[in-house]
């Protein structure tokens, strides 16, 4: 039955994409955010549902691309700075550790491939989106899919926080996770993303993207949808009560606040978050009590317990182990096999890289960030229109996640990694240039040449 559904879905997608290729990206974005929190093997053995959807749509994309290439003839193959950054990341955090795992263990299991080559799924998403989005209509379709998915995730988080029974049943049946089992006792929510950290980061991304689009391009997405998405994301952000996404949102907010014309949007975002704090105060109060202690008992902590816990974890458990195999790391399961007996998570993107793939993996990740950020900055300075807008958004998100990565592996959280690579793709798409003409003196010149930002309503 599942095989038949997949076949019919692929056929329908292929048929529709013959006329509207961007439907592939829109469907992929919408479904990815809705099912990426499902457990591996819950529907199809070995795979997560979003991975099956990604492979299906990528096959349709390749087939359609092959047919178009045969009709139009060969065209030049370009490697973007995103491609280069991905290759560095894949080599250092995927290929080399996988080869070493094979050397030490005499083979590897599917979970090793899924762990080390996880970045491939983000790259395939990026290639699909950048390959089919060609104009403003395509772009709007993809952004609407992103916003609608975000509103669904946020709305379900709000209902979860209000203890609506059918939502809780939905999560337990289709989205079970370690965080969900602890959510009620910790007074937190996870929605359909499987973790409160992922939910908080995703909501922060939605808030910042909406604020930037409201300022940079009001005509691209209906303002009412942007305000609705921002409002729901702000409300859902609060009961996740995660510190790192709050810091990330503050960093993004400070960037927005640096330009006077954009300040009203960040003030609006903060007002919406403030309303969320008022509505979900028990969540905030419980988190503050856990982090700083109760007022009046004389045992208030000046430093949040989450920080002291991480400092203890890094200094007493992980650093001594990492020093023993600093170059290559230990892989995903090898430490247990050789008797180290580590059962805790690293609670850091960077300690996690050192632990799994050593300094090679960490340097590869940092090089990837540097390559991509440099390319985005160049795009922001030299390109116009949509590429400039989404290069700015991508840079804000990349900096935000890099700082948040100190506390956890936010680059790979469900909903977060996909969002980042989506905006990578939108920053390098080859958009069709408007042909509107404006007059200057006795000559007519393209509007894009006279005032590029005016054509796209930028600024």
PDB file of N, CA, C and O in Angstrom, residues 96-140:
ATOM      1  N   UNK A  96      35.522  11.149   5.579  1.00  0.00           N
ATOM      2  CA  UNK A  96      36.685  10.697   6.358  1.00  0.00           C
ATOM      3  C   UNK A  96      36.258   9.900   7.594  1.00  0.00           C
ATOM      4  O   UNK A  96      36.786   8.805   7.839  1.00  0.00           O
ATOM      5  N   UNK A  97      35.298  10.377   8.408  1.00  0.00           N
ATOM      6  CA  UNK A  97      34.861   9.565   9.554  1.00  0.00           C
ATOM      7  C   UNK A  97      34.244   8.227   9.137  1.00  0.00           C
ATOM      8  O   UNK A  97      34.420   7.224   9.835  1.00  0.00           O
ATOM      9  N   UNK A  98      33.524   8.214   8.004  1.00  0.00           N
ATOM     10  CA  UNK A  98      32.910   6.970   7.556  1.00  0.00           C
ATOM     11  C   UNK A  98      33.974   5.957   7.156  1.00  0.00           C
ATOM     12  O   UNK A  98      33.876   4.767   7.485  1.00  0.00           O
ATOM     13  N   UNK A  99      34.994   6.432   6.459  1.00  0.00           N
ATOM     14  CA  UNK A  99      36.098   5.545   6.078  1.00  0.00           C
ATOM     15  C   UNK A  99      36.800   5.010   7.316  1.00  0.00           C
ATOM     16  O   UNK A  99      37.151   3.825   7.402  1.00  0.00           O
ATOM     17  N   UNK A 100      36.998   5.882   8.308  1.00  0.00           N
ATOM     18  CA  UNK A 100      37.681   5.445   9.532  1.00  0.00           C
ATOM     19  C   UNK A 100      36.823   4.442  10.310  1.00  0.00           C
ATOM     20  O   UNK A 100      37.355   3.469  10.883  1.00  0.00           O
ATOM     21  N   UNK A 101      35.521   4.648  10.340  1.00  0.00           N
ATOM     22  CA  UNK A 101      34.630   3.690  10.992  1.00  0.00           C
ATOM     23  C   UNK A 101      34.723   2.325  10.316  1.00  0.00           C
ATOM     24  O   UNK A 101      34.773   1.278  10.986  1.00  0.00           O
ATOM     25  N   UNK A 102      34.769   2.328   8.990  1.00  0.00           N
ATOM     26  CA  UNK A 102      34.911   1.072   8.246  1.00  0.00           C
ATOM     27  C   UNK A 102      36.238   0.397   8.570  1.00  0.00           C
ATOM     28  O   UNK A 102      36.314  -0.826   8.744  1.00  0.00           O
ATOM     29  N   UNK A 103      37.299   1.203   8.694  1.00  0.00           N
ATOM     30  CA  UNK A 103      38.627   0.659   8.984  1.00  0.00           C
ATOM     31  C   UNK A 103      38.683   0.034  10.379  1.00  0.00           C
ATOM     32  O   UNK A 103      39.246  -1.051  10.563  1.00  0.00           O
ATOM     33  N   UNK A 104      38.065   0.711  11.370  1.00  0.00           N
ATOM     34  CA  UNK A 104      38.128   0.221  12.752  1.00  0.00           C
ATOM     35  C   UNK A 104      37.167  -0.936  13.002  1.00  0.00           C
ATOM     36  O   UNK A 104      37.462  -1.848  13.769  1.00  0.00           O
ATOM     37  N   UNK A 105      35.988  -0.886  12.372  1.00  0.00           N
ATOM     38  CA  UNK A 105      34.958  -1.872  12.673  1.00  0.00           C
ATOM     39  C   UNK A 105      34.849  -2.978  11.628  1.00  0.00           C
ATOM     40  O   UNK A 105      34.092  -3.932  11.833  1.00  0.00           O
ATOM     41  N   UNK A 106      35.541  -2.806  10.503  1.00  0.00           N
ATOM     42  CA  UNK A 106      35.432  -3.794   9.445  1.00  0.00           C
ATOM     43  C   UNK A 106      34.151  -3.681   8.644  1.00  0.00           C
ATOM     44  O   UNK A 106      33.800  -4.575   7.872  1.00  0.00           O
ATOM     45  N   UNK A 107      33.443  -2.602   8.798  1.00  0.00           N
ATOM     46  CA  UNK A 107      32.193  -2.370   8.084  1.00  0.00           C
ATOM     47  C   UNK A 107      31.424  -1.267   8.764  1.00  0.00           C
ATOM     48  O   UNK A 107      31.878  -0.700   9.755  1.00  0.00           O
ATOM     49  N   UNK A 108      30.264  -0.939   8.255  1.00  0.00           N
ATOM     50  CA  UNK A 108      29.421   0.044   8.914  1.00  0.00           C
ATOM     51  C   UNK A 108      27.961  -0.285   8.667  1.00  0.00           C
ATOM     52  O   UNK A 108      27.601  -0.976   7.716  1.00  0.00           O
ATOM     53  N   UNK A 109      27.139   0.214   9.580  1.00  0.00           N
ATOM     54  CA  UNK A 109      25.704  -0.022   9.508  1.00  0.00           C
ATOM     55  C   UNK A 109      25.013   1.172   8.872  1.00  0.00           C
ATOM     56  O   UNK A 109      25.607   2.237   8.671  1.00  0.00           O
ATOM     57  N   UNK A 110      23.717   1.003   8.604  1.00  0.00           N
ATOM     58  CA  UNK A 110      22.961   2.076   7.963  1.00  0.00           C
ATOM     59  C   UNK A 110      22.944   3.327   8.835  1.00  0.00           C
ATOM     60  O   UNK A 110      22.974   4.451   8.322  1.00  0.00           O
ATOM     61  N   UNK A 111      22.889   3.145  10.160  1.00  0.00           N
ATOM     62  CA  UNK A 111      22.848   4.307  11.052  1.00  0.00           C
ATOM     63  C   UNK A 111      24.133   5.125  10.963  1.00  0.00           C
ATOM     64  O   UNK A 111      24.119   6.343  11.177  1.00  0.00           O
ATOM     65  N   UNK A 112      25.268   4.463  10.650  1.00  0.00           N
ATOM     66  CA  UNK A 112      26.515   5.208  10.456  1.00  0.00           C
ATOM     67  C   UNK A 112      26.417   6.106   9.222  1.00  0.00           C
ATOM     68  O   UNK A 112      26.828   7.269   9.243  1.00  0.00           O
ATOM     69  N   UNK A 113      25.856   5.548   8.155  1.00  0.00           N
ATOM     70  CA  UNK A 113      25.672   6.329   6.926  1.00  0.00           C
ATOM     71  C   UNK A 113      24.719   7.496   7.183  1.00  0.00           C
ATOM     72  O   UNK A 113      24.972   8.632   6.774  1.00  0.00           O
ATOM     73  N   UNK A 114      23.619   7.216   7.891  1.00  0.00           N
ATOM     74  CA  UNK A 114      22.643   8.270   8.183  1.00  0.00           C
ATOM     75  C   UNK A 114      23.247   9.371   9.044  1.00  0.00           C
ATOM     76  O   UNK A 114      22.935  10.553   8.875  1.00  0.00           O
ATOM     77  N   UNK A 115      24.139   8.994   9.977  1.00  0.00           N
ATOM     78  CA  UNK A 115      24.767   9.984  10.856  1.00  0.00           C
ATOM     79  C   UNK A 115      25.778  10.836  10.108  1.00  0.00           C
ATOM     80  O   UNK A 115      25.744  12.070  10.173  1.00  0.00           O
ATOM     81  N   UNK A 116      26.681  10.178   9.389  1.00  0.00           N
ATOM     82  CA  UNK A 116      27.787  10.906   8.771  1.00  0.00           C
ATOM     83  C   UNK A 116      27.402  11.630   7.478  1.00  0.00           C
ATOM     84  O   UNK A 116      28.000  12.647   7.140  1.00  0.00           O
ATOM     85  N   UNK A 117      26.424  11.107   6.775  1.00  0.00           N
ATOM     86  CA  UNK A 117      26.046  11.720   5.497  1.00  0.00           C
ATOM     87  C   UNK A 117      24.730  12.476   5.605  1.00  0.00           C
ATOM     88  O   UNK A 117      24.056  12.711   4.610  1.00  0.00           O
ATOM     89  N   UNK A 118      24.378  12.871   6.831  1.00  0.00           N
ATOM     90  CA  UNK A 118      23.132  13.600   7.034  1.00  0.00           C
ATOM     91  C   UNK A 118      23.072  14.912   6.273  1.00  0.00           C
ATOM     92  O   UNK A 118      21.993  15.351   5.862  1.00  0.00           O
ATOM     93  N   UNK A 119      24.228  15.550   6.057  1.00  0.00           N
ATOM     94  CA  UNK A 119      24.247  16.837   5.351  1.00  0.00           C
ATOM     95  C   UNK A 119      23.813  16.706   3.903  1.00  0.00           C
ATOM     96  O   UNK A 119      23.425  17.697   3.275  1.00  0.00           O
ATOM     97  N   UNK A 120      23.863  15.483   3.362  1.00  0.00           N
ATOM     98  CA  UNK A 120      23.475  15.275   1.963  1.00  0.00           C
ATOM     99  C   UNK A 120      22.010  15.653   1.750  1.00  0.00           C
ATOM    100  O   UNK A 120      21.644  16.198   0.705  1.00  0.00           O
ATOM    101  N   UNK A 121      21.160  15.378   2.745  1.00  0.00           N
ATOM    102  CA  UNK A 121      19.742  15.697   2.570  1.00  0.00           C
ATOM    103  C   UNK A 121      19.529  17.206   2.453  1.00  0.00           C
ATOM    104  O   UNK A 121      18.678  17.660   1.677  1.00  0.00           O
ATOM    105  N   UNK A 122      20.304  17.994   3.193  1.00  0.00           N
ATOM    106  CA  UNK A 122      20.192  19.448   3.065  1.00  0.00           C
ATOM    107  C   UNK A 122      20.665  19.909   1.686  1.00  0.00           C
ATOM    108  O   UNK A 122      20.076  20.815   1.086  1.00  0.00           O
ATOM    109  N   UNK A 123      21.724  19.272   1.200  1.00  0.00           N
ATOM    110  CA  UNK A 123      22.263  19.652  -0.102  1.00  0.00           C
ATOM    111  C   UNK A 123      21.274  19.322  -1.216  1.00  0.00           C
ATOM    112  O   UNK A 123      21.114  20.113  -2.161  1.00  0.00           O
ATOM    113  N   UNK A 124      20.612  18.171  -1.132  1.00  0.00           N
ATOM    114  CA  UNK A 124      19.629  17.810  -2.153  1.00  0.00           C
ATOM    115  C   UNK A 124      18.460  18.789  -2.137  1.00  0.00           C
ATOM    116  O   UNK A 124      17.954  19.193  -3.195  1.00  0.00           O
ATOM    117  N   UNK A 125      18.007  19.181  -0.950  1.00  0.00           N
ATOM    118  CA  UNK A 125      16.951  20.191  -0.850  1.00  0.00           C
ATOM    119  C   UNK A 125      17.395  21.487  -1.514  1.00  0.00           C
ATOM    120  O   UNK A 125      16.627  22.103  -2.272  1.00  0.00           O
ATOM    121  N   UNK A 126      18.615  21.889  -1.231  1.00  0.00           N
ATOM    122  CA  UNK A 126      19.172  23.110  -1.821  1.00  0.00           C
ATOM    123  C   UNK A 126      19.212  23.023  -3.346  1.00  0.00           C
ATOM    124  O   UNK A 126      18.841  23.977  -4.053  1.00  0.00           O
ATOM    125  N   UNK A 127      19.634  21.880  -3.896  1.00  0.00           N
ATOM    126  CA  UNK A 127      19.737  21.723  -5.348  1.00  0.00           C
ATOM    127  C   UNK A 127      18.362  21.753  -6.006  1.00  0.00           C
ATOM    128  O   UNK A 127      18.193  22.343  -7.082  1.00  0.00           O
ATOM    129  N   UNK A 128      17.379  21.133  -5.364  1.00  0.00           N
ATOM    130  CA  UNK A 128      16.031  21.139  -5.938  1.00  0.00           C
ATOM    131  C   UNK A 128      15.468  22.555  -5.979  1.00  0.00           C
ATOM    132  O   UNK A 128      14.968  23.012  -7.010  1.00  0.00           O
ATOM    133  N   UNK A 129      15.548  23.252  -4.847  1.00  0.00           N
ATOM    134  CA  UNK A 129      14.985  24.609  -4.777  1.00  0.00           C
ATOM    135  C   UNK A 129      15.699  25.546  -5.741  1.00  0.00           C
ATOM    136  O   UNK A 129      15.064  26.272  -6.515  1.00  0.00           O
ATOM    137  N   UNK A 130      17.014  25.540  -5.717  1.00  0.00           N
ATOM    138  CA  UNK A 130      17.767  26.451  -6.603  1.00  0.00           C
ATOM    139  C   UNK A 130      17.599  26.084  -8.071  1.00  0.00           C
ATOM    140  O   UNK A 130      17.786  26.933  -8.942  1.00  0.00           O
ATOM    141  N   UNK A 131      17.222  24.829  -8.346  1.00  0.00           N
ATOM    142  CA  UNK A 131      17.069  24.402  -9.734  1.00  0.00           C
ATOM    143  C   UNK A 131      15.716  24.694 -10.342  1.00  0.00           C
ATOM    144  O   UNK A 131      15.590  24.718 -11.570  1.00  0.00           O
ATOM    145  N   UNK A 132      14.691  24.921  -9.517  1.00  0.00           N
ATOM    146  CA  UNK A 132      13.340  25.109 -10.074  1.00  0.00           C
ATOM    147  C   UNK A 132      12.769  26.504  -9.836  1.00  0.00           C
ATOM    148  O   UNK A 132      11.799  26.885 -10.491  1.00  0.00           O
ATOM    149  N   UNK A 133      13.318  27.256  -8.899  1.00  0.00           N
ATOM    150  CA  UNK A 133      12.811  28.613  -8.648  1.00  0.00           C
ATOM    151  C   UNK A 133      13.479  29.576  -9.618  1.00  0.00           C
ATOM    152  O   UNK A 133      14.685  29.806  -9.549  1.00  0.00           O
ATOM    153  N   UNK A 134      12.693  30.123 -10.527  1.00  0.00           N
ATOM    154  CA  UNK A 134      13.252  30.946 -11.606  1.00  0.00           C
ATOM    155  C   UNK A 134      12.674  32.357 -11.673  1.00  0.00           C
ATOM    156  O   UNK A 134      13.208  33.196 -12.403  1.00  0.00           O
ATOM    157  N   UNK A 135      11.595  32.620 -10.976  1.00  0.00           N
ATOM    158  CA  UNK A 135      10.974  33.942 -11.069  1.00  0.00           C
ATOM    159  C   UNK A 135      10.195  34.246  -9.797  1.00  0.00           C
ATOM    160  O   UNK A 135      10.171  33.437  -8.860  1.00  0.00           O
ATOM    161  N   UNK A 136       9.551  35.394  -9.780  1.00  0.00           N
ATOM    162  CA  UNK A 136       8.848  35.843  -8.584  1.00  0.00           C
ATOM    163  C   UNK A 136       7.689  34.916  -8.233  1.00  0.00           C
ATOM    164  O   UNK A 136       7.440  34.632  -7.057  1.00  0.00           O
ATOM    165  N   UNK A 137       6.995  34.403  -9.238  1.00  0.00           N
ATOM    166  CA  UNK A 137       5.871  33.507  -8.974  1.00  0.00           C
ATOM    167  C   UNK A 137       6.340  32.220  -8.306  1.00  0.00           C
ATOM    168  O   UNK A 137       5.718  31.748  -7.346  1.00  0.00           O
ATOM    169  N   UNK A 138       7.445  31.665  -8.801  1.00  0.00           N
ATOM    170  CA  UNK A 138       8.017  30.467  -8.178  1.00  0.00           C
ATOM    171  C   UNK A 138       8.442  30.749  -6.736  1.00  0.00           C
ATOM    172  O   UNK A 138       8.204  29.941  -5.832  1.00  0.00           O
ATOM    173  N   UNK A 139       9.076  31.887  -6.551  1.00  0.00           N
ATOM    174  CA  UNK A 139       9.566  32.264  -5.231  1.00  0.00           C
ATOM    175  C   UNK A 139       8.421  32.394  -4.234  1.00  0.00           C
ATOM    176  O   UNK A 139       8.503  31.920  -3.091  1.00  0.00           O
ATOM    177  N   UNK A 140       7.342  33.037  -4.664  1.00  0.00           N
ATOM    178  CA  UNK A 140       6.187  33.203  -3.784  1.00  0.00           C
ATOM    179  C   UNK A 140       5.606  31.848  -3.384  1.00  0.00           C
ATOM    180  O   UNK A 140       5.223  31.640  -2.223  1.00  0.00           O
TER     181      UNK A 140
END
